[in-house]
Structures are given as structure tokens and as C-alpha cells.
Short mmCIF file of C-alpha atoms and ligand atoms in Angstrom, two decimals:
data_model
loop_
_atom_site.label_atom_id
_atom_site.label_comp_id
_atom_site.label_asym_id
_atom_site.label_seq_id
_atom_site.Cartn_x
_atom_site.Cartn_y
_atom_site.Cartn_z
CA MET A 1 103.64 17.04 -102.50
CA LYS A 2 100.18 16.82 -100.90
CA ASN A 3 97.14 16.59 -103.16
CA VAL A 4 93.77 18.03 -102.09
CA VAL A 5 90.40 18.23 -103.87
CA VAL A 6 87.65 20.50 -102.57
CA ALA A 7 84.13 20.05 -103.96
CA GLY A 8 82.53 23.44 -103.28
CA GLY A 9 85.99 25.01 -102.94
CA THR A 10 85.16 28.18 -104.86
CA THR A 11 83.48 29.93 -101.92
CA GLY A 12 82.92 29.84 -98.17
CA MET A 13 84.62 27.31 -95.93
CA GLY A 14 85.72 25.13 -98.86
CA ARG A 15 87.60 28.05 -100.41
CA VAL A 16 89.43 28.79 -97.14
CA ILE A 17 90.51 25.14 -96.88
CA ALA A 18 91.64 25.12 -100.53
CA LEU A 19 93.70 28.32 -100.17
CA TYR A 20 95.27 27.06 -96.93
CA HIS A 21 96.53 23.92 -98.64
CA LEU A 22 97.82 25.93 -101.61
CA ARG A 23 99.81 28.11 -99.18
CA GLN A 24 101.21 24.91 -97.64
CA GLY A 25 102.53 23.82 -101.05
CA ALA A 26 99.83 21.29 -102.04
CA ARG A 27 98.36 20.69 -105.47
CA VAL A 28 94.70 21.69 -105.13
CA THR A 29 91.69 21.25 -107.39
CA VAL A 30 88.37 22.91 -106.58
CA ILE A 31 84.97 22.09 -108.06
CA GLY A 32 82.05 24.50 -108.37
CA SER A 33 79.23 25.33 -110.74
CA THR A 34 79.89 29.06 -111.30
CA PRO A 35 82.73 29.80 -113.79
CA ALA A 36 83.40 33.32 -112.42
CA ARG A 37 84.00 31.93 -108.91
CA GLY A 38 86.40 29.34 -110.30
CA GLU A 39 88.29 32.01 -112.24
CA GLN A 40 88.50 34.15 -109.11
CA PHE A 41 89.94 31.17 -107.21
CA LEU A 42 92.58 30.66 -109.93
CA ALA A 43 93.44 34.39 -109.83
CA ASP A 44 93.81 34.23 -106.03
CA ALA A 45 96.04 31.16 -106.41
CA ALA A 46 98.20 32.94 -108.97
CA ALA A 47 98.54 35.93 -106.61
CA LEU A 48 99.89 33.51 -103.99
CA GLY A 49 102.44 32.25 -106.53
CA ALA A 50 100.58 28.90 -106.59
CA GLY A 51 98.92 29.18 -110.01
CA GLU A 52 100.69 26.07 -111.36
CA ARG A 53 99.37 23.94 -108.50
CA ALA A 54 95.77 25.18 -108.61
CA GLY A 55 92.95 23.79 -110.73
CA PHE A 56 89.25 24.45 -111.19
CA VAL A 57 86.75 21.96 -112.58
CA ARG A 58 83.39 23.47 -113.46
CA ALA A 59 80.62 20.98 -112.85
CA ASP A 60 77.01 20.81 -111.77
CA LEU A 61 77.31 18.18 -109.06
CA ARG A 62 73.52 17.70 -108.97
CA SER A 63 74.03 15.42 -111.97
CA VAL A 64 75.44 11.93 -111.42
CA ALA A 65 77.12 11.97 -114.85
CA GLU A 66 78.87 15.22 -113.92
CA ASN A 67 80.22 13.58 -110.75
CA HIS A 68 81.65 10.74 -112.84
CA ARG A 69 83.22 13.26 -115.27
CA VAL A 70 84.76 15.11 -112.30
CA VAL A 71 86.26 11.82 -111.05
CA ALA A 72 87.89 11.30 -114.47
CA GLU A 73 89.29 14.85 -114.45
CA ILE A 74 90.69 14.43 -110.94
CA GLU A 75 92.27 11.11 -111.91
CA ALA A 76 93.94 12.88 -114.84
CA ARG A 77 95.28 15.63 -112.60
CA HIS A 78 96.26 13.80 -109.38
CA GLU A 79 98.19 10.55 -108.88
CA ALA A 80 97.10 10.30 -105.25
CA LEU A 81 94.90 12.24 -102.85
CA ASP A 82 95.60 13.27 -99.25
CA GLY A 83 92.37 15.20 -98.78
CA LEU A 84 88.91 15.12 -100.34
CA VAL A 85 86.81 17.95 -98.89
CA LEU A 86 83.05 17.97 -99.50
CA THR A 87 81.17 21.23 -98.91
CA GLN A 88 78.85 21.36 -101.93
CA LEU A 89 75.33 22.47 -101.16
CA MET A 90 72.63 24.63 -102.65
CA PRO A 91 69.22 25.22 -101.05
CA PHE A 92 66.04 24.61 -103.04
CA VAL A 93 63.06 26.56 -101.76
CA LYS A 94 60.80 24.61 -104.16
CA ARG A 95 61.34 20.95 -105.04
CA TYR A 96 63.97 20.67 -107.77
CA GLU A 97 64.20 17.53 -109.83
CA THR A 98 67.62 16.71 -111.27
CA VAL A 99 68.36 15.24 -114.70
CA ASP A 100 68.53 11.85 -112.97
CA GLY A 101 65.04 12.29 -111.48
CA PHE A 102 66.43 12.83 -107.96
CA GLU A 103 65.31 15.51 -105.54
CA GLY A 104 67.95 18.29 -105.64
CA VAL A 105 69.11 18.36 -101.99
CA PHE A 106 69.31 14.56 -101.84
CA SER A 107 71.38 14.61 -105.02
CA LEU A 108 73.80 17.46 -104.24
CA TYR A 109 74.17 17.11 -100.48
CA TYR A 110 74.22 13.28 -100.33
CA VAL A 111 74.50 11.42 -103.69
CA SER A 112 77.32 13.63 -105.00
CA ARG A 113 79.29 13.09 -101.77
CA PHE A 114 78.59 9.34 -102.03
CA VAL A 115 79.86 9.10 -105.63
CA LEU A 116 82.97 11.24 -105.05
CA SER A 117 83.89 9.46 -101.78
CA TYR A 118 83.55 5.93 -103.16
CA ARG A 119 84.92 6.57 -106.65
CA LEU A 120 87.98 8.50 -105.45
CA THR A 121 88.94 5.83 -102.92
CA GLY A 122 91.63 4.40 -105.24
CA LEU A 123 93.43 7.77 -105.31
CA LEU A 124 92.88 8.33 -101.59
CA GLU A 125 94.37 4.97 -100.67
CA ARG A 126 97.55 6.08 -102.47
CA GLY A 127 97.77 9.24 -100.32
CA ASP A 128 100.09 9.63 -97.32
CA MET A 129 97.43 10.18 -94.62
CA PRO A 130 94.21 10.22 -96.65
CA LEU A 131 91.16 11.93 -95.21
CA VAL A 132 87.67 12.70 -96.50
CA VAL A 133 86.20 15.81 -94.85
CA SER A 134 82.43 16.22 -95.17
CA VAL A 135 81.11 19.53 -93.86
CA GLY A 136 77.47 19.11 -92.89
CA ALA A 137 75.26 18.82 -89.81
CA THR A 138 76.94 16.14 -87.70
CA GLY A 139 75.72 15.82 -84.12
CA ILE A 140 72.20 17.05 -84.80
CA THR A 141 69.88 14.20 -83.84
CA LYS A 142 66.65 15.74 -85.09
CA GLY A 143 64.89 13.82 -87.85
CA ALA A 144 65.96 10.85 -89.93
CA VAL A 145 66.40 9.81 -93.53
CA ASN A 146 62.93 10.01 -95.11
CA TRP A 147 63.05 6.25 -95.79
CA GLY A 148 59.55 5.95 -97.22
CA ASP A 149 60.09 8.76 -99.75
CA PRO A 150 63.77 9.83 -99.85
CA GLN A 151 63.11 11.96 -102.96
CA PHE A 152 60.21 13.84 -101.29
CA ALA A 153 58.04 13.09 -104.31
CA ALA A 154 54.79 13.15 -102.34
CA SER A 155 55.33 16.26 -100.22
CA TYR A 156 58.35 18.59 -100.30
CA GLY A 157 59.67 21.06 -97.75
CA MET A 158 63.17 22.61 -97.93
CA VAL A 159 63.93 22.10 -94.25
CA LYS A 160 62.60 18.51 -94.28
CA ALA A 161 64.77 17.71 -97.32
CA MET A 162 67.87 19.28 -95.72
CA VAL A 163 67.31 17.35 -92.48
CA SER A 164 66.86 14.05 -94.34
CA ALA A 165 69.98 14.60 -96.48
CA GLY A 166 71.91 15.70 -93.38
CA ARG A 167 71.02 12.44 -91.64
CA ALA A 168 71.98 10.57 -94.84
CA ASN A 169 75.39 12.25 -94.70
CA ASP A 170 75.77 11.14 -91.07
CA LEU A 171 75.32 7.57 -92.30
CA LEU A 172 77.61 8.03 -95.31
CA GLY A 173 80.78 8.15 -93.22
CA VAL A 174 79.59 5.10 -91.27
CA HIS A 175 78.92 2.94 -94.34
CA TYR A 176 82.08 4.22 -96.06
CA VAL A 177 84.27 2.99 -93.20
CA GLN A 178 82.22 -0.23 -92.86
CA ASN A 179 82.64 -0.98 -96.55
CA HIS A 180 86.42 -0.37 -96.51
CA PRO A 181 87.42 -2.31 -93.39
CA ASP A 182 91.04 -2.62 -94.49
CA GLY A 183 91.28 0.91 -95.93
CA ARG A 184 93.58 3.65 -94.66
CA THR A 185 91.30 6.52 -95.61
CA LYS A 186 89.72 8.26 -92.62
CA TYR A 187 86.36 10.02 -92.76
CA LEU A 188 85.80 13.28 -90.88
CA GLN A 189 82.20 14.43 -90.62
CA LEU A 190 81.55 17.77 -88.99
CA ARG A 191 79.13 20.53 -88.25
CA PRO A 192 80.75 23.96 -88.45
CA TRP A 193 79.79 27.11 -86.62
CA TYR A 194 77.14 29.34 -88.15
CA THR A 195 79.24 30.88 -90.89
CA ASP A 196 78.88 33.97 -93.01
CA SER A 197 79.89 32.45 -96.33
CA GLY A 198 78.02 35.20 -98.11
CA THR A 199 77.54 33.23 -101.27
CA ASN A 200 74.39 31.21 -101.23
CA HIS A 201 72.10 30.37 -104.12
CA LEU A 202 68.90 31.34 -102.28
CA PRO A 203 66.38 33.32 -104.32
CA GLN A 204 65.31 36.76 -103.13
CA PRO A 205 64.14 37.85 -100.59
CA HIS A 206 65.60 34.83 -98.69
CA ARG A 207 69.17 35.73 -99.79
CA THR A 208 69.04 39.28 -98.42
CA VAL A 209 67.64 38.04 -95.10
CA ALA A 210 70.26 35.26 -94.86
CA ARG A 211 73.08 37.69 -95.62
CA ALA A 212 71.87 40.26 -93.09
CA LEU A 213 71.61 37.61 -90.36
CA GLY A 214 75.03 36.23 -91.31
CA LYS A 215 76.70 39.64 -91.01
CA VAL A 216 75.38 40.02 -87.46
CA PHE A 217 75.50 36.53 -85.95
CA ALA A 218 77.89 34.35 -87.97
CA LYS A 219 81.62 33.69 -87.84
CA SER A 220 83.83 34.33 -90.85
CA PRO A 221 84.70 31.22 -92.92
CA GLU A 222 88.35 31.61 -91.79
CA GLU A 223 87.41 31.57 -88.11
CA SER A 224 84.83 28.83 -88.52
CA ILE A 225 87.04 26.31 -90.25
CA ARG A 226 90.27 26.85 -88.26
CA GLY A 227 89.71 23.76 -86.08
CA THR A 228 88.97 21.60 -89.12
CA ILE A 229 92.22 22.63 -90.80
CA ALA A 230 94.09 21.75 -87.60
CA LEU A 231 92.41 18.31 -87.59
CA MET A 232 93.40 17.71 -91.20
CA ASP A 233 97.04 18.32 -90.28
CA ASP A 234 96.94 16.42 -86.99
CA GLN A 235 94.49 13.55 -87.41
CA PRO A 236 93.03 11.56 -84.49
CA ALA A 237 93.54 7.79 -84.45
CA GLU A 238 89.95 6.70 -85.20
CA ARG A 239 88.88 6.20 -88.83
CA LEU A 240 85.44 7.79 -88.42
CA ILE A 241 86.05 11.20 -86.87
CA LEU A 242 82.96 13.10 -85.72
CA ARG A 243 82.93 16.76 -84.69
CA ALA A 244 80.32 19.42 -84.03
CA LEU A 245 81.45 22.98 -83.34
CA ASP A 246 84.99 21.58 -82.94
CA LYS A 247 83.97 19.14 -80.17
CA PRO A 248 83.89 15.32 -80.47
CA VAL A 249 80.48 13.75 -81.16
CA ASP A 250 79.43 10.41 -79.62
CA PRO A 251 79.58 7.72 -82.38
CA SER A 252 76.93 5.66 -80.53
CA LEU A 253 74.22 8.26 -81.27
CA ARG A 254 71.30 6.78 -83.19
CA THR A 255 72.21 8.97 -86.20
CA PHE A 256 75.27 6.75 -86.80
CA ASN A 257 73.44 3.40 -86.52
CA PRO A 258 75.47 0.80 -88.51
CA ALA A 259 72.37 -1.11 -89.72
CA ASP A 260 70.75 2.11 -90.97
CA ALA A 261 74.03 2.98 -92.68
CA GLN A 262 74.08 -0.34 -94.55
CA ARG A 263 70.40 0.08 -95.46
CA LEU A 264 71.16 3.51 -96.91
CA TYR A 265 74.17 2.16 -98.80
CA GLU A 266 71.97 -0.50 -100.44
CA LEU A 267 69.25 2.08 -101.18
CA THR A 268 71.80 4.41 -102.78
CA LYS A 269 73.35 1.65 -104.89
CA GLY A 270 69.81 0.78 -105.98
CA VAL A 271 68.86 4.28 -107.12
CA LEU A 272 72.22 4.74 -108.86
CA ARG A 273 71.86 1.49 -110.80
N1 NAP B 301 77.37 28.33 -93.46
C1 NAP B 301 76.86 27.80 -92.35
O1 NAP B 301 76.47 28.50 -91.38
C2 NAP B 301 76.77 26.31 -92.21
C3 NAP B 301 76.29 25.78 -91.01
C4 NAP B 301 76.19 24.40 -90.90
C5 NAP B 301 76.58 23.59 -91.95
N2 NAP B 301 77.06 24.14 -93.10
C6 NAP B 301 77.47 23.25 -94.18
O2 NAP B 301 78.76 23.58 -94.62
C7 NAP B 301 78.90 23.37 -96.03
C8 NAP B 301 79.60 24.56 -96.64
O3 NAP B 301 78.89 25.71 -96.31
P1 NAP B 301 79.32 27.15 -96.84
O4 NAP B 301 78.46 28.10 -96.10
O5 NAP B 301 80.80 27.29 -96.83
O6 NAP B 301 78.80 27.04 -98.34
P2 NAP B 301 78.90 28.03 -99.61
O7 NAP B 301 79.80 29.19 -99.36
O8 NAP B 301 77.51 28.30 -100.05
O9 NAP B 301 79.63 27.08 -100.65
C9 NAP B 301 78.98 26.07 -101.32
C10 NAP B 301 79.87 25.57 -102.40
O10 NAP B 301 79.15 24.58 -103.14
C11 NAP B 301 79.26 24.88 -104.52
N3 NAP B 301 78.07 24.43 -105.20
C12 NAP B 301 76.79 24.81 -104.98
N4 NAP B 301 75.97 24.19 -105.85
C13 NAP B 301 76.75 23.43 -106.64
C14 NAP B 301 76.51 22.58 -107.74
N5 NAP B 301 75.26 22.36 -108.22
N6 NAP B 301 77.54 21.94 -108.32
C15 NAP B 301 78.80 22.14 -107.88
N7 NAP B 301 79.10 22.92 -106.83
C16 NAP B 301 78.09 23.57 -106.23
C17 NAP B 301 79.39 26.40 -104.57
O11 NAP B 301 80.02 26.82 -105.77
P3 NAP B 301 79.16 27.50 -106.96
O12 NAP B 301 78.36 28.56 -106.32
O13 NAP B 301 80.17 27.97 -107.92
O14 NAP B 301 78.37 26.39 -107.51
C18 NAP B 301 80.28 26.66 -103.39
O15 NAP B 301 81.62 26.49 -103.76
C19 NAP B 301 77.51 23.11 -96.55
O16 NAP B 301 77.38 21.75 -96.87
C20 NAP B 301 76.59 23.42 -95.38
O17 NAP B 301 75.54 22.50 -95.24
C21 NAP B 301 77.15 25.48 -93.26
#
């Protein structure tokens, strides 16, 4: 039986991926911060006749300790992993400082994905065709990691923080593969289509505006993530798989620079110490 974990699997694209794998007969655990969304996911799983194979772990993945607790819960529930899907994100209009003293976007969009990817490698390496799938902003070459002030302590802007964490995620797959040269686990980083997930944490009036735009211009999560699901089932040969809007992305772009990736790995280990 396949085993799949989806961080951010209670809504949006993550939820579609989680339900797909349940329908295929996998054991699936989703992680999210809102209990009602987790309960809805479990009810949907039960309606599919997959209640026994579905799990929900409530956690606030902005906290490093919560990520470590989630790892322990996944290790208790799964003996191996075939898929680890990372979609967790929450926008912060004003600078949010986490319990660890990190800036919120950096913590949720990058550090959480770092901790889950590295710490679940043991389970992944026991999977049949293990794959990490990180849904982000791959292929966008604008901006860079804010090396001088990655926590945006001096001057915060939501877009600047999202761009910096997006570029950090580009480098995460690179350093993950570099640091596991003999591993079997592949790393798929992708940018999806503009998607009407309908469930963001934006405060008003930003939420109403985002939802109205989404209804008009965005694809449904089902439509948006179809190509990603196909890639999970039929994986390319390379270990670092890069896609934007379902098309391959050039791994020699400056956003995947191996030296920058190693620098970020060291920086991350440093702040986590
Ligand atoms: N939608 C788009 O147009 C678009 C475009 C480009 C890239 N992307 C990327 O695609 C990914 C998924 O997007 P989406 O639109 O499907 O997202 P979404 O529907 O907003 O889902 C986000 C998921 O993250 C979870 N989450 C949020 N904060 C959390 C926290 N503190 N702790 C634990 N879980 C948390 C949410 O669950 P709870 O609410 O229960 O916490 C939810 O399951 C994101 O990383 C985004 O950057 C999206």
C-alpha cells in the first residue's frame, strides 16, 4: 500500500492530491492548522469508504517544535513514505514573528518544508518510488533570498518576504538532493497555475478581493494540479524535477545555483541550532 503525507492537505491543491491518493488505495495523512478543515477531510474520506486509511494531524507548522511533533506522529502512523507533499502557506500582511523568533513566511513556507523534508527522509527512503512535492513558485527568477536579513527584521513587506521564501524553496530541492547523493528520494518543485483555492488566511478586505479575482481568473484546484498528480504516478528520471505551469524549468537558472543552495543549507542549520 502506498503512503502519502500532505502538509496543507486540508484545502486547495493539497486536498485534491490527498483525496486522489485515498481513491487510489493509499494511506494518507494530512496536516493543517484548522480543526474543522481536518474533520471535513476525514468526513470526505469516510464518504469515499477510505476512513480507515485517512488521518489528520492538527499542527501550527510555523513552530519548529510543532514540525518535530508532526514528524513523530507520522513515524507512528507510517512505516514508509512514497509521497511527501508540501503546500503549507499563509500570507502575513504585517510582519509576524513566530515562537522561534522567525519571520512567519520564512518559517512556514521554507523552514517547515526544510524540517519535514530532511527529517522524513528515513521513511521516504523506505518507500517504493519516494518523491517530495513542493508546491511553490519555481521558475520565477525575480528576486533572491534576502541574505543580509532573511527574517526581514529591519524592513518588512509581504511580497518581499514571499519572494525571498520562494527563492529559498527553489534552493531547498537543490541542497536536499546535493546532501543525499546516494538517496532514492526525488524532489519535485513546481509552480502551479493561478488557482482558486478559496481558503486563504488573508484578513479583510484582502480576502474578499482575492476570492473575487480567483472566481474570475483562476483554475479550480482539480484542474490546476492534474499534471502534478500525473507526474507523481509517472516520475521522470532526474532526481530534481522542476516544473512551472506543467512545463519543465531549466535547472541551470541562477535560482538553482548549487553554491547558493549550500549557503542556505548552512544558514538554515545555523538558525535551527
Ligand atoms: N493558489 C495559487 O494561485 C497559487 C499560485 C502559485 C503558487 N501557489 C502555491 O501553492 C501552495 C498551495 O496553494 P493553495 O492555494 O492550494 O493553498 P491553500 O488552499 O491556502 O492551502 C494552504 C494549506 O496550508 C495549510 N496551512 C496554512 N497555515 C498553516 C499553518 N500555520 N500550519 C499548518 N498548516 C497551515 C492550510 O490549512 P489550515 O487553513 O487548516 O491551516 C491549507 O491546508 C502554496 O504554497 C502557494 O504558494 C499557489
